[in-house]
Every structure is written in C-alpha cells, then in structure tokens.
Short mmCIF file of C-alpha atoms in Angstrom, two decimals:
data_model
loop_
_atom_site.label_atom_id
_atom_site.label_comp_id
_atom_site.label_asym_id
_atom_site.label_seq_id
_atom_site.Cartn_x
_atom_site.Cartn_y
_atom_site.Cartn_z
CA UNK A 1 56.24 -7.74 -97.13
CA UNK A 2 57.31 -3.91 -96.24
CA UNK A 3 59.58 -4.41 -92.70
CA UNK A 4 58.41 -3.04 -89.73
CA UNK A 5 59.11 1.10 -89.03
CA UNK A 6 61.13 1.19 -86.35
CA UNK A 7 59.70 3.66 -84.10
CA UNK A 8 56.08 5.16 -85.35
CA UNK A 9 55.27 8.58 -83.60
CA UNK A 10 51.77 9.28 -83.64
CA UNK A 11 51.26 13.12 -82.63
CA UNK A 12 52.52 15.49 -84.37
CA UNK A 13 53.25 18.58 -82.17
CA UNK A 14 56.24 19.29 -80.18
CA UNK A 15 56.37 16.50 -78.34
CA UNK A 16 55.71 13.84 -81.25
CA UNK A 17 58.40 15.71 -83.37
CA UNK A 18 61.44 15.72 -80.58
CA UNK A 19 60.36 12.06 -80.25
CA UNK A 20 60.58 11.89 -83.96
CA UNK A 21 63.86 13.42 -84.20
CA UNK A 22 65.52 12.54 -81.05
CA UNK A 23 65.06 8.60 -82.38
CA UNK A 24 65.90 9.10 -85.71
CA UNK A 25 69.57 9.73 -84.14
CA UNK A 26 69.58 5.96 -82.98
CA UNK A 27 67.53 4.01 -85.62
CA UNK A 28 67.17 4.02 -89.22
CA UNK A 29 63.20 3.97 -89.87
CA UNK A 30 61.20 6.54 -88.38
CA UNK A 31 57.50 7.58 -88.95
CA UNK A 32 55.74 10.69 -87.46
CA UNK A 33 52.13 10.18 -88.03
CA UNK A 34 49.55 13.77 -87.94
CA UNK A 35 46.39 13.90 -88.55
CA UNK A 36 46.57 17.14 -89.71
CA UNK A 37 46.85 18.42 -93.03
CA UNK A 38 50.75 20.20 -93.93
CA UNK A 39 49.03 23.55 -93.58
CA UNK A 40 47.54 23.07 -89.91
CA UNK A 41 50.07 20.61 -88.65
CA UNK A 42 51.58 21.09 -85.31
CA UNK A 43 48.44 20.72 -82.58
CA UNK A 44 48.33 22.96 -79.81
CA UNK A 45 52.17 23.33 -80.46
CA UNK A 46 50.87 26.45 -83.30
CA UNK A 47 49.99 28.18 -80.27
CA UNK A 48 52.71 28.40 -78.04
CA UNK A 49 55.38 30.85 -77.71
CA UNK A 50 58.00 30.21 -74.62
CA UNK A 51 59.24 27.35 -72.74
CA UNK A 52 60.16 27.44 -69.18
CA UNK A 53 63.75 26.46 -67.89
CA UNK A 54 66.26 26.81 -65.24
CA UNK A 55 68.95 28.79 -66.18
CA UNK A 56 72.12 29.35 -63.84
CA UNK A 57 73.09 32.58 -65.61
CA UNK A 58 71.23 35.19 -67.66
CA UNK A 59 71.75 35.75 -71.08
CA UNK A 60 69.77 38.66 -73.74
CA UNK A 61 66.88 36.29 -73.83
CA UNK A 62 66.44 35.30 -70.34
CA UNK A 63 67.94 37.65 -67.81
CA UNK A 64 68.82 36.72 -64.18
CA UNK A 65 68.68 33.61 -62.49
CA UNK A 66 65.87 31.19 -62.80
CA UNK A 67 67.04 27.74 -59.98
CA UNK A 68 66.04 24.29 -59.78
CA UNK A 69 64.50 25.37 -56.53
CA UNK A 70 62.82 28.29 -57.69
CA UNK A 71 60.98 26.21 -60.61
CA UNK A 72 60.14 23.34 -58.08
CA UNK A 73 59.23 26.10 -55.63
CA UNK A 74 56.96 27.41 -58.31
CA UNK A 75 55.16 24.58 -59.89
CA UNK A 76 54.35 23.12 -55.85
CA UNK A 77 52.28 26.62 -55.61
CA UNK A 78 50.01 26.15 -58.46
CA UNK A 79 46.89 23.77 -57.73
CA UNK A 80 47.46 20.56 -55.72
CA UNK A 81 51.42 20.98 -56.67
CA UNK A 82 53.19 17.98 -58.93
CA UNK A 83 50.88 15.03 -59.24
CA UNK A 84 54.20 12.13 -59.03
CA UNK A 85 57.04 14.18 -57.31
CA UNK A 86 60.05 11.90 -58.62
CA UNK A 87 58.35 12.80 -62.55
CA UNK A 88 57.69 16.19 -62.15
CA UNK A 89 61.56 16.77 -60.27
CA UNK A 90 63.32 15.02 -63.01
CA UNK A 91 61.36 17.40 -65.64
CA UNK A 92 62.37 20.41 -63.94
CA UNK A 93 66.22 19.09 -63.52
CA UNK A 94 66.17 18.28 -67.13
CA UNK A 95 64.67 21.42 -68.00
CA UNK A 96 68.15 23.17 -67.85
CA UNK A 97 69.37 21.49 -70.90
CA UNK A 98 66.15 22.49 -73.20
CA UNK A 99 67.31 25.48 -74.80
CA UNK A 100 70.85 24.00 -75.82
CA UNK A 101 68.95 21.05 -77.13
CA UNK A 102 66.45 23.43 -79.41
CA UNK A 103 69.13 26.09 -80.51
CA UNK A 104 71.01 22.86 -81.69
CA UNK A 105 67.63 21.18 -83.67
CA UNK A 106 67.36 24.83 -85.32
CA UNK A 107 65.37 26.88 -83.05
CA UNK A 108 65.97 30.71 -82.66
CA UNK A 109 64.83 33.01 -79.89
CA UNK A 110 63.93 36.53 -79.08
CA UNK A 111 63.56 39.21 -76.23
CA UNK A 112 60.51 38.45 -74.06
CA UNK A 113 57.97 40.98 -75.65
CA UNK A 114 56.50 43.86 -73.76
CA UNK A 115 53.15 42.91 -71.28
CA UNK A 116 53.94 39.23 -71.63
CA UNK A 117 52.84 37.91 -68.24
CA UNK A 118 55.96 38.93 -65.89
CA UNK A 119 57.19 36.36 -68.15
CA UNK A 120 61.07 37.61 -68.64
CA UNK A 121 63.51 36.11 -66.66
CA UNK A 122 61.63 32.61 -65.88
CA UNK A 123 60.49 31.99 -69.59
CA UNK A 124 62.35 31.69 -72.76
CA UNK A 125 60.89 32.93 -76.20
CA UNK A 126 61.42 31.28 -79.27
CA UNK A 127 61.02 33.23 -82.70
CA UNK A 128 58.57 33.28 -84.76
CA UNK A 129 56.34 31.66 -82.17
CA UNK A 130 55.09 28.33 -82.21
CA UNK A 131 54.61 27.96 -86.00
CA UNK A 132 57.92 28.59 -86.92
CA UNK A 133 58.84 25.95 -83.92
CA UNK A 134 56.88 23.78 -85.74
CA UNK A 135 58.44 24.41 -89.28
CA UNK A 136 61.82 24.34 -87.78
CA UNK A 137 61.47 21.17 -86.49
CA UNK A 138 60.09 19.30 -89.61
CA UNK A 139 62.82 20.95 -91.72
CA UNK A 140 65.30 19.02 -88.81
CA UNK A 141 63.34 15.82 -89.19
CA UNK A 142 63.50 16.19 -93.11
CA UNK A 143 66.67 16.57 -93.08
CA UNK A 144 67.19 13.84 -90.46
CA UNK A 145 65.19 11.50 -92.84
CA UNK A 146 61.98 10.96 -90.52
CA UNK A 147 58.86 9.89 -92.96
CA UNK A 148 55.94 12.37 -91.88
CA UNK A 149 52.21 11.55 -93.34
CA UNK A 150 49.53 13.54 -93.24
CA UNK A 151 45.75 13.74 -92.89
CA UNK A 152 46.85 10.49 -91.03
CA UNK A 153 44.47 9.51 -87.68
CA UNK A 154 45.82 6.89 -85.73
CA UNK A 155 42.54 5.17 -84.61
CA UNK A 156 43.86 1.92 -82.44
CA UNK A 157 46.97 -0.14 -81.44
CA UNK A 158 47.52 -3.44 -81.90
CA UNK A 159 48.94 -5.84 -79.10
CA UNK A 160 50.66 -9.54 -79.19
CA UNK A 161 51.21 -10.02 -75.84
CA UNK A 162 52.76 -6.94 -73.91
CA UNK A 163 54.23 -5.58 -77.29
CA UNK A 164 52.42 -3.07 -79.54
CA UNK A 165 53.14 -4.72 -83.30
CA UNK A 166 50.83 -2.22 -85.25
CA UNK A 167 48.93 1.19 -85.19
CA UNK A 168 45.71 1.26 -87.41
CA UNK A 169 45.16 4.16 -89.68
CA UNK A 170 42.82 5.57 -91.50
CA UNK A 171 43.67 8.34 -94.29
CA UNK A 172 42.72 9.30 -98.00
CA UNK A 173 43.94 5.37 -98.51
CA UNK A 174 41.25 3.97 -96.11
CA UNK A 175 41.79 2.13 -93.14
CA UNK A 176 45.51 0.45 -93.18
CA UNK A 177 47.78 -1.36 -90.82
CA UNK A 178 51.24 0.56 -89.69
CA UNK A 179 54.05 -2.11 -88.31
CA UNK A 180 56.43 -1.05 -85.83
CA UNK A 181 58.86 -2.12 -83.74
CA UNK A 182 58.01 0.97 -80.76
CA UNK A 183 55.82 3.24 -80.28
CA UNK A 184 55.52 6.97 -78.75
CA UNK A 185 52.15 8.26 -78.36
CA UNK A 186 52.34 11.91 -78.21
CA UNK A 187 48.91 12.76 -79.60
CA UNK A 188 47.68 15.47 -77.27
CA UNK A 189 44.70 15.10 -74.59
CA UNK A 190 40.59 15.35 -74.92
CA UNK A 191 40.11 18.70 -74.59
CA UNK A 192 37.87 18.71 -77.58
CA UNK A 193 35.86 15.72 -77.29
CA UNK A 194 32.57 17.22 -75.36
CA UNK A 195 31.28 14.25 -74.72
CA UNK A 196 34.04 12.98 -72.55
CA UNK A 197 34.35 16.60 -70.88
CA UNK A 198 31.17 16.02 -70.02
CA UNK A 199 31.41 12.78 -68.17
CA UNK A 200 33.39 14.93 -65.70
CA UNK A 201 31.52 18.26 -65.78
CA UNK A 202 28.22 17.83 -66.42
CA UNK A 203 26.42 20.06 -69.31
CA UNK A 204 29.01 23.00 -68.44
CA UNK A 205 31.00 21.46 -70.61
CA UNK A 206 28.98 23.09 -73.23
CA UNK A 207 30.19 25.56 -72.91
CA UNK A 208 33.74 25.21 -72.68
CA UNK A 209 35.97 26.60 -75.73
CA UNK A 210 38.53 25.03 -76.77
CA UNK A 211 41.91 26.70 -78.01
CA UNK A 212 43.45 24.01 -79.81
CA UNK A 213 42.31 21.88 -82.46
CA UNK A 214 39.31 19.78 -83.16
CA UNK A 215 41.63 16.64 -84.00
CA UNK A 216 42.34 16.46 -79.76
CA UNK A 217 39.55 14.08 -78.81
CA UNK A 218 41.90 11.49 -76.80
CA UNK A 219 41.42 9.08 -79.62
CA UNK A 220 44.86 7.11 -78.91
CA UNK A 221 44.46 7.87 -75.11
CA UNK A 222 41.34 6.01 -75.29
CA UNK A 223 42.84 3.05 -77.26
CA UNK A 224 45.92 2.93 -74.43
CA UNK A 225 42.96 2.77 -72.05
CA UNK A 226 41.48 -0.21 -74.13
CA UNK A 227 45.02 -1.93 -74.10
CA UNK A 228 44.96 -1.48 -70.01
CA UNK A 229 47.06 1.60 -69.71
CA UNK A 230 47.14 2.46 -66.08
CA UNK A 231 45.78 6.66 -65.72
CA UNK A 232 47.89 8.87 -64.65
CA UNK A 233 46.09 12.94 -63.59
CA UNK A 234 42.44 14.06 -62.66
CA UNK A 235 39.27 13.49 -64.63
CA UNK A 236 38.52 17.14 -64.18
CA UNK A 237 42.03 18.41 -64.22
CA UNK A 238 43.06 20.44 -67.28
CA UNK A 239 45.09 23.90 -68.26
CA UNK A 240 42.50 26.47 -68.69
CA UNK A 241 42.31 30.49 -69.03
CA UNK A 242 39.76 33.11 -69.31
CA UNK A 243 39.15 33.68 -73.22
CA UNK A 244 36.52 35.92 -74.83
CA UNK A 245 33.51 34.60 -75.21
CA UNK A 246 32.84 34.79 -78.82
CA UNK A 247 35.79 33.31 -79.50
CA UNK A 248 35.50 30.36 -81.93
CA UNK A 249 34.80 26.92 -80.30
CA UNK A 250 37.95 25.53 -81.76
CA UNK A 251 41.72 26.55 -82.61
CA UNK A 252 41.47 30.55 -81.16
CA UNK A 253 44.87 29.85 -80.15
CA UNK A 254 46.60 32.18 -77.72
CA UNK A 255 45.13 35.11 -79.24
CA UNK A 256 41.15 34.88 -77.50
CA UNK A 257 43.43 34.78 -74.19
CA UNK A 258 42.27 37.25 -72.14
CA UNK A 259 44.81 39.33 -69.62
CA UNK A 260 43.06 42.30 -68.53
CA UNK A 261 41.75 40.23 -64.67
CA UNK A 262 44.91 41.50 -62.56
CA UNK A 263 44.16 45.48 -63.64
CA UNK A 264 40.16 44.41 -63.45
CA UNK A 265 36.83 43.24 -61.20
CA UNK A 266 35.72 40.20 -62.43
CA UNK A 267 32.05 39.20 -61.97
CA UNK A 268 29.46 36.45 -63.11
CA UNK A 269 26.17 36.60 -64.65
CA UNK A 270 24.81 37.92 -61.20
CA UNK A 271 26.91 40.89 -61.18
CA UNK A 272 28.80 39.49 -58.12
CA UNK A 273 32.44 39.12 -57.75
CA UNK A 274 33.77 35.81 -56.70
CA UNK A 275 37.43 35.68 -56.76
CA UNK A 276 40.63 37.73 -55.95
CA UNK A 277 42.04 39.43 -59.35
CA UNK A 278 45.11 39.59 -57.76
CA UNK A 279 45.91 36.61 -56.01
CA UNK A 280 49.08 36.44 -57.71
CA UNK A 281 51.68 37.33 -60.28
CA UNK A 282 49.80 36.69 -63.33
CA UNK A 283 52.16 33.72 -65.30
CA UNK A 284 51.28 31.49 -61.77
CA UNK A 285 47.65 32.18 -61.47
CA UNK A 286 46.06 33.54 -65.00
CA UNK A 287 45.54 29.39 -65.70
CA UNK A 288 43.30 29.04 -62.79
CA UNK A 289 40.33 31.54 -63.96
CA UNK A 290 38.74 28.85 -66.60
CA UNK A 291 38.25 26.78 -63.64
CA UNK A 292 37.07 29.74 -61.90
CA UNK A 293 34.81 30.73 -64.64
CA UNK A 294 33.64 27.16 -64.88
CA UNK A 295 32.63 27.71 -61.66
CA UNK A 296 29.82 30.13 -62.28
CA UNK A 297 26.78 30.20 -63.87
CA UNK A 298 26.46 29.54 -67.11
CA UNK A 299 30.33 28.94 -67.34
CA UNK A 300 30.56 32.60 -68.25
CA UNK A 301 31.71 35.93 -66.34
CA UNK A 302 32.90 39.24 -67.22
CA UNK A 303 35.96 41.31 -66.97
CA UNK A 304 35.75 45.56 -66.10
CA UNK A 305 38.09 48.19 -65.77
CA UNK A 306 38.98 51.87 -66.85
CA UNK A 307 41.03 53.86 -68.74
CA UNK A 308 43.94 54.46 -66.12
CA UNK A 309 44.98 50.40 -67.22
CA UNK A 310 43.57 50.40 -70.47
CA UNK A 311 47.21 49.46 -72.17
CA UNK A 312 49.44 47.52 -68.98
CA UNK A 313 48.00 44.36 -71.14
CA UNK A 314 47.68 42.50 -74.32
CA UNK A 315 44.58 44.08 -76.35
CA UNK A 316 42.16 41.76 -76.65
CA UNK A 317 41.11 40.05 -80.05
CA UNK A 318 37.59 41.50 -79.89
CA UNK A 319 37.14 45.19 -79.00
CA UNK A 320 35.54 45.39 -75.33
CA UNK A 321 31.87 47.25 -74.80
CA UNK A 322 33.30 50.76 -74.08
CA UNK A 323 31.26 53.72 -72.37
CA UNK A 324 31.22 56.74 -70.41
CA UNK A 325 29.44 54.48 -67.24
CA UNK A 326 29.69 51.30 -65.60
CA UNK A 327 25.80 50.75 -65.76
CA UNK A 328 25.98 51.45 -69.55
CA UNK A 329 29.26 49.19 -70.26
CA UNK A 330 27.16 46.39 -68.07
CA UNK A 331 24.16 46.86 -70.06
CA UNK A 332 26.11 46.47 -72.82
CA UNK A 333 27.59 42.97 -71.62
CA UNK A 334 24.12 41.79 -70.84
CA UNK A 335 24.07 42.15 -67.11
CA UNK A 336 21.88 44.24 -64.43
CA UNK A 337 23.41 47.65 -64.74
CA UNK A 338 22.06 48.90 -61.36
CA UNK A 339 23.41 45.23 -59.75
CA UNK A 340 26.92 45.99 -61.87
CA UNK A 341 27.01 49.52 -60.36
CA UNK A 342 27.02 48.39 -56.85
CA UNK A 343 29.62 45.65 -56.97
CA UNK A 344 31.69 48.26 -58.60
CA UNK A 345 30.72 50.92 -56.03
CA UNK A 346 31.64 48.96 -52.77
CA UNK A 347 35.00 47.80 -54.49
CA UNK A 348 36.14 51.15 -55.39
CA UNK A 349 35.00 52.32 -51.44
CA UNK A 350 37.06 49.36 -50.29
CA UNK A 351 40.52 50.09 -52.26
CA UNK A 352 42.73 51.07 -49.46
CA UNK A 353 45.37 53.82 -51.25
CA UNK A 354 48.98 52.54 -52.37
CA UNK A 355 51.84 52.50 -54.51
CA UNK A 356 50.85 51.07 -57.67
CA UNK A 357 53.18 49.06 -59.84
CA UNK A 358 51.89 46.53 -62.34
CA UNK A 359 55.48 44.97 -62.58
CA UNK A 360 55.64 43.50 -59.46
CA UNK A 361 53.24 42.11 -56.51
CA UNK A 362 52.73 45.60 -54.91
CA UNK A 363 50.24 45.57 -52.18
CA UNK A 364 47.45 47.67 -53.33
CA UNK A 365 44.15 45.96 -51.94
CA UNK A 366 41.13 46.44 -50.52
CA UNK A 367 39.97 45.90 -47.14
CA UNK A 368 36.75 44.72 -45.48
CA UNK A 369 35.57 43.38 -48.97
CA UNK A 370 35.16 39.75 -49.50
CA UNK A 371 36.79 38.37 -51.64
CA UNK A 372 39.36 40.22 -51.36
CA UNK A 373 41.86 41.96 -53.95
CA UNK A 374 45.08 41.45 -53.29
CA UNK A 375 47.46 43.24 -55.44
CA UNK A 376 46.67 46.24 -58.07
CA UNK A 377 43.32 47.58 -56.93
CA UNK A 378 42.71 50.77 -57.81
CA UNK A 379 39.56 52.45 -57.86
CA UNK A 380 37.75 52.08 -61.35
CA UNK A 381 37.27 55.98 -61.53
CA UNK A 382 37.86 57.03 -65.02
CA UNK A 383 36.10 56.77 -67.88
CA UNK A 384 36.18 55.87 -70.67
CA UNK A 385 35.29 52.12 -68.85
CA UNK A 386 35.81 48.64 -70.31
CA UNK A 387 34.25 45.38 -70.38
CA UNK A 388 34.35 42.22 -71.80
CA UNK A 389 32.51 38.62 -71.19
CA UNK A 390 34.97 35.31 -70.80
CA UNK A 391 34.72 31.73 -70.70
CA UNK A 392 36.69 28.92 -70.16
CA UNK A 393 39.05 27.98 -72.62
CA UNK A 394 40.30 24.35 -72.64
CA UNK A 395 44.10 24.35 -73.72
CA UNK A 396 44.80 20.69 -73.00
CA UNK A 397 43.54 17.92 -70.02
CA UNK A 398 45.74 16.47 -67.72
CA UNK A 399 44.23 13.04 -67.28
CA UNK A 400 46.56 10.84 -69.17
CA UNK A 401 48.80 7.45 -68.84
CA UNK A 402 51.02 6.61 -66.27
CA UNK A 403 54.86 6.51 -67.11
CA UNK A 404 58.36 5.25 -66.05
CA UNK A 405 61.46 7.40 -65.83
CA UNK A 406 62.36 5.93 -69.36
CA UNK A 407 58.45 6.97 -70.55
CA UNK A 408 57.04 3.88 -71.16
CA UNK A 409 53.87 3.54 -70.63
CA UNK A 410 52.81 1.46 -67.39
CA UNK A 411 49.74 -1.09 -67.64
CA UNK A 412 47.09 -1.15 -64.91
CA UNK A 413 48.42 -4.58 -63.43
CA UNK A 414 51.56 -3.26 -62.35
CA UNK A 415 53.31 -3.39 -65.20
CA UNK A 416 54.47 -1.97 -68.36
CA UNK A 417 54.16 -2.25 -72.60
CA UNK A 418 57.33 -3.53 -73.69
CA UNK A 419 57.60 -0.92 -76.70
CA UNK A 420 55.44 1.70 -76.38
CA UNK A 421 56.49 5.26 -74.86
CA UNK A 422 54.34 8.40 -74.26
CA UNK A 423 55.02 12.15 -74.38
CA UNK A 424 53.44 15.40 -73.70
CA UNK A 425 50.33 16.30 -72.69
CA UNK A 426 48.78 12.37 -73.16
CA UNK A 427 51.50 11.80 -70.25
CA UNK A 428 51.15 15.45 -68.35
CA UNK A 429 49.12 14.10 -65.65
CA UNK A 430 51.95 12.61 -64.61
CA UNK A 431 53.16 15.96 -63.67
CA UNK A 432 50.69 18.26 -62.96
CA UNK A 433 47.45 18.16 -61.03
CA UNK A 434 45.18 21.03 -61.10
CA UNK A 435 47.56 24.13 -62.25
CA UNK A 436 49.72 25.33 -64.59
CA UNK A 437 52.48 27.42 -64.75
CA UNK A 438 53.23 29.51 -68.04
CA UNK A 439 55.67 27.53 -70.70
CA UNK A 440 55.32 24.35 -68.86
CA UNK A 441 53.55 22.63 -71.39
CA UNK A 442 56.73 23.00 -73.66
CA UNK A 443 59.06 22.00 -71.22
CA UNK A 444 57.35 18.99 -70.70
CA UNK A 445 56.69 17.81 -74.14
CA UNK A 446 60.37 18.63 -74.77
CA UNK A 447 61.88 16.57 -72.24
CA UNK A 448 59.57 13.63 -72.25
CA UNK A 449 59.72 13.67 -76.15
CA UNK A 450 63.55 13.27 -75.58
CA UNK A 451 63.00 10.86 -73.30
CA UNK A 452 60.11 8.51 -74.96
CA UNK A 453 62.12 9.27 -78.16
CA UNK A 454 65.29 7.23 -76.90
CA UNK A 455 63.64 4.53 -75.04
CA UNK A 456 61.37 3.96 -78.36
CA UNK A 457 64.79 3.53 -80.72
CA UNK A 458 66.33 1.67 -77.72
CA UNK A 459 63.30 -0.83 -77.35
CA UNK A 460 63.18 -1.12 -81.06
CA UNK A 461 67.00 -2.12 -81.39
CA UNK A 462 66.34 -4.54 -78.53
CA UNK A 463 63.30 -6.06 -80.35
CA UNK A 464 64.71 -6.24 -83.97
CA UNK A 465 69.00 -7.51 -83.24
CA UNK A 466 69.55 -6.12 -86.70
CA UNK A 467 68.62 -2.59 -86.06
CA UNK A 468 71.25 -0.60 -85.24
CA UNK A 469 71.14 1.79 -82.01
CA UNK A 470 72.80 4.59 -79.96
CA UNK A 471 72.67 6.81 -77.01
CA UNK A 472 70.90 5.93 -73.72
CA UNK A 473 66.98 6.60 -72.63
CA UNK A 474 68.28 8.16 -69.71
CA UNK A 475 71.56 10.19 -70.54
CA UNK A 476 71.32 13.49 -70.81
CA UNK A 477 66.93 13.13 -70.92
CA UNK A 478 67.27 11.48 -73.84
CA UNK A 479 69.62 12.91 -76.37
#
C-alpha cells in the first residue's frame, strides 16, 4: 500500500503553488493537483501581472512610499471595506514581505508599464506577466521535488471524523483515491459555473463573461460545503470589470479589459448614463463597473469618447465603431442615435472648464448633471469619435470558506477540519466584500498560500510522528 502524500494541494495557480512550495520546505511528500493540462496550467494566475504591497522605501520598480495605513486606508474605500477585519489586517501587514519572498522563489520584476491604471508606486510588476509567474514557480517546485499531475480534477474529499484522509480524482486513469495527511484547497471560486451565478443573479447571469477559465466552477468549494465548511463572503460578491462584449465567454484574460470609462460617458441600452466615470482613481474603482454594468439592462452598456483621449489608455482588443458623429458611432453600437446624441449633448453643456490631467484626480466635472462626473470631463468635441459595447466580466467570486489565522478551514458548528487549509480566492471572502483593489488578488493568494502551506506540513507532521517538519504556520506568514 502507497503511504499517504503528505500535504495534497489541489489548485494549481498562485496560491496552490506557494502552498505547494512553501510545504515542501517542511515535509517530504508533496502533491499539487491541476486540472489543467501543462500548456494551460496556472488558472486565473495566467492573467495577472502585479501584486500589491507595502513598501517602506521605493526602489526602480516601485517608487515612493506605499504604508500599512495607506493599503488598509485603501482597501476600507472599496465596496463594504474588509469582510473579517483581523484577516484582511494581517494580509496587508504580511504583504510587506511578498516581494522578498517571490524574488527569492525565482520571480523577476519590471518598471510599471506606461497607462497601467495609476498603478506605479502602490503595485509591483513581475516579468513576463503572469505566465512566466507561473513557469517560475513550477521550475521552484521541480526543483524543490513537489509531484504536479495534470488534467487532474479533484471532484470530492473524504472525511473520518474531523480529518480529511483522501481527495477523489478523476483523470485519463478514471476515478482514483489520493491519501493525504493535509490538505490546502486553493482551487479558485465559481465564476464559471452559470448555474450557480445564477442562483444569485437571476438570468443576468447569462450574460456574464468570464475571464478566467472554464475549469472554475467551485467544484471543491462545493464539496467543503458538503463536508460542513462554514461560508465565508457574499453570494453576489465577486471581482468584476467592464470587458468588451464580444469577448469570448471564457479565458479573455486581462486583455478584453476595458479602460477607456475615466476619459469616457458610459451609457446603457437606453442611451442614458447611470454612473460617475470618474468617481475615482481608476486602480480603486475600474472593478466596480461589472457590477455596474450588471446593473443595466441586458447586462450590457457602452463606452464613448473622442479623439482628444484616444491614446491616455490601453487599446482595446477589438477596434471600437469609429466615425465622424456621435449619432453614427451610436448607430453603429446598436443604440438610438438621436437618444445617444442628447445624452452626449447635455454632458458636454454641463462640463464646467478645468485643468485637465489624466495622472492625477484633477477636478474637471460637470455641474447640474446627474450623475455627476467627477474627475476628467471634457467635452466630447472632436472627431474622429469612439465607441465600444461592455459587459461584465467575472474574474473570480468572493463567496468562499471561512478561515483561522493559521488557514484552516472552520466547520459550520464552530469548529474546524483538523488537516485541511485553504488559500486564495476559495478563502477571499474572508477578506473582501464587494470591491477590489488592483493586485490584491495576488497578494492574497501569496500570503494565505504561505500561510495554508505551513499549517498543512505542520498538521501533517503532527498527524504522521514520523514525518519530519520545520518552520512555524505563523512566523513570518508562513515561510
């Protein structure tokens, strides 16, 4: 009979593989399942490209000063604010020692890039992006020794007692049992199973795009559930931007984002506008326009704007309906050119003049219009003009399990599975509530991965007396 692994990581993203390599540095036997094939491994991980952390000093990658207050200060301003307080304040204290931990597992960075949300001096860029993240870490876990399977779906958990003792797979081999001693699920949310989405939202979700893969339909978060997990976030709480509509309903990744809203009107199917473009400094409000867009009728609305902010953004993926007049771009978006025209019309007439400056929150708004715009209105006055439709696009759900400081995961009776650990965005309800703040996602799946990673190795040690462990759960975040 083949022992037990010691810890089995199901998830293979960033969060699964710092879990994966953060408890191969205690124990000998470590298995990262992903249910991915090699070529598309990584989850939503493929997509990113920063992670936010404090930083006391600036250095060529993040300049200035980025404090523990600032980032608390920050992540209270976006939705309801942090979801558990004593959670969300220990991620942002343990935050600071991120980068040092990824330059030391292999990561390399670069210069924020030019029109990258304001992004600069609170967010750090790694290079490459979030594939070459991906590859750098399984070239660390390789040559840690961590055991990585593919086209591998963890489909349940099995329980004696309080104690996880096996994961059930299915693969090329068929269905199969997995023994472990500890577990860390780190296997993403249900962004992409409709059918849940739609227990929350109704037949809008329909239309909802997803940016990640297909693969994150909260599979093991269900099974946790089955087990008596206790839930941790909002049903209807999830990170999600304005993408373009014709974007594929799976894995578009970061480039269907849309960033053109700040320099923009935004309306909906109507022709009406319905929110302020700009509220605020794009990296703490751009994640709040898919639930804005989900808002509006037929989940869809449309972006416009002329040739005086044509490049202060990212271009998007798909070129934009272009002409000579905002009745002919709306025509060309589908909408009532004549009801277009007007919106447009008593905008422009309410733009009160200022000091533009797309680098900064600089005052420029309207007056007497409702809703308002806040920051960077401008008349839309020169042609050629722009436009382009949107729709929400899902990047992961916040409704999750509920965690201890250590990240094991706590059971709806008060208490908590002796050996199994969560990480990343299965656990980010813990966290956040309703918004999102640019890099976050990272941050968290790094330091919980740490964190779920040690307390794994630690509760396999204590379950198995001849397994040998190191390190502490808590020191340091986990390693």
């Amino acid at each position: 009979m083949t022992d037990p692994w010691d810890v089995v990581v199901i998830g293979g993203g960033n969060a699964g593989l710092v879990a994966a390599i953060t408890a191969r540095e205690r124990v000998s036997r470590v298995l990262l399942l992903e249910r991915a094939p090699a070529a598309l491994r990584g989850g939503n991980t493929r997509h990113t490209r920063n992670v936010r952390c404090v930083h006391d000093t600036g250095d060529a990658y993040t300049p200035g000063v980025y404090s523990y207050d600032e980032l608390w200060r920050d992540l209270c301003a976006v939705g309801d604010g942090p979801a558990d307080e004593g959670l969300a304040s220990r991620t942002v204290r343990l935050s600071a020692s991120v980068p040092s931990w990824m330059s030391a597992h292999g990561v390399r960075w670069q210069p924020p890039l030019t029109g990258t949300l304001h992004l600069g001096r609170t967010n750090r860029f790694f290079l490459g992006g979030g594939k070459a993240l991906v590859n750098t870490y399984h070239r660390t876990a390789a040559a840690a020794g961590v055991t990585v399977r593919y086209d591998c779906t963890a489909e349940d958990l099995e329980f004696s007692g309080d104690r996880c003792s096996a994961v059930v797979v299915s693969g090329t081999g068929g269905r199969t049992r997995i023994e472990a001693r500890a577990v860390v699920c780190a296997s993403g949310g249900f962004e992409a199973n409709i059918g849940w989405l739609r227990q929350y939202w109704g037949e809008a979700a329909d239309n909802f795009l997803v940016r990640g893969p297909a693969t994150n339909d909260g599979r093991m978060l269900a099974a946790l559930y089955s087990a008596g997990a206790a839930r941790a976030g909002q049903e209807r709480g999830f990170h999600s931007v304005a993408i373009d509509a014709r974007s594929p309903r799976f894995d578009g990744g970061i480039a269907t984002r849309l960033d053109s809203i700040p320099f923009s009107v935004v309306v909906n199917a109507r022709g009406e506008r319905f929110y302020d473009e700009g509220e605020e400094l794009w990296p703490k409000r751009y994640a709040i326009w898919g639930r804005n867009i989900a808002g509006q009728p037929g989940q869809i609305a449309y972006s416009i704007w002329d040739a005086k902010v044509n490049r202060l953004f990212l271009p998007p993926m798909y070129p934009p309906v272009v002409a000579d007049d905002i009745g002919a771009v709306a025509t060309g978006l589908g909408l009532d050119a004549r009801a277009v025209t007007e919106t447009v019309t008593a905008y422009n007439k309410a733009v009160v003049a200022g000091s533009f400056d797309p680098s900064r929150l600089d005052g420029c708004r309207t007056s007497g219009l409702e809703p308002p715009k806040s920051n960077w209105a401008q008349p839309i006055d020169t042609p050629p003009f722009y436009g382009i439709a949107m729709r929400p696009g899902i990047t992961f759900t916040f409704m999750g399990v509920r965690v201890t400081e250590e990240g094991r995961v706590r059971r709806e009776d008060d208490g908590v599975f002796g050996n199994v650990f969560a990480a990343g965005e299965i656990m980010s309800g813990n966290i956040l509530s309703s918004g999102y703040l640019g890099g976050f996602g990272l941050t968290i799946g790094t330091v919980w991965g740490r964190i779920a990673g040690a307390g794994a190795a630690g509760a396999a040690a204590a379950g198995a007396p001849g397994v040998a462990a190191a390190g502490s759960a808590t020191a340091g975040g986990g390693g």
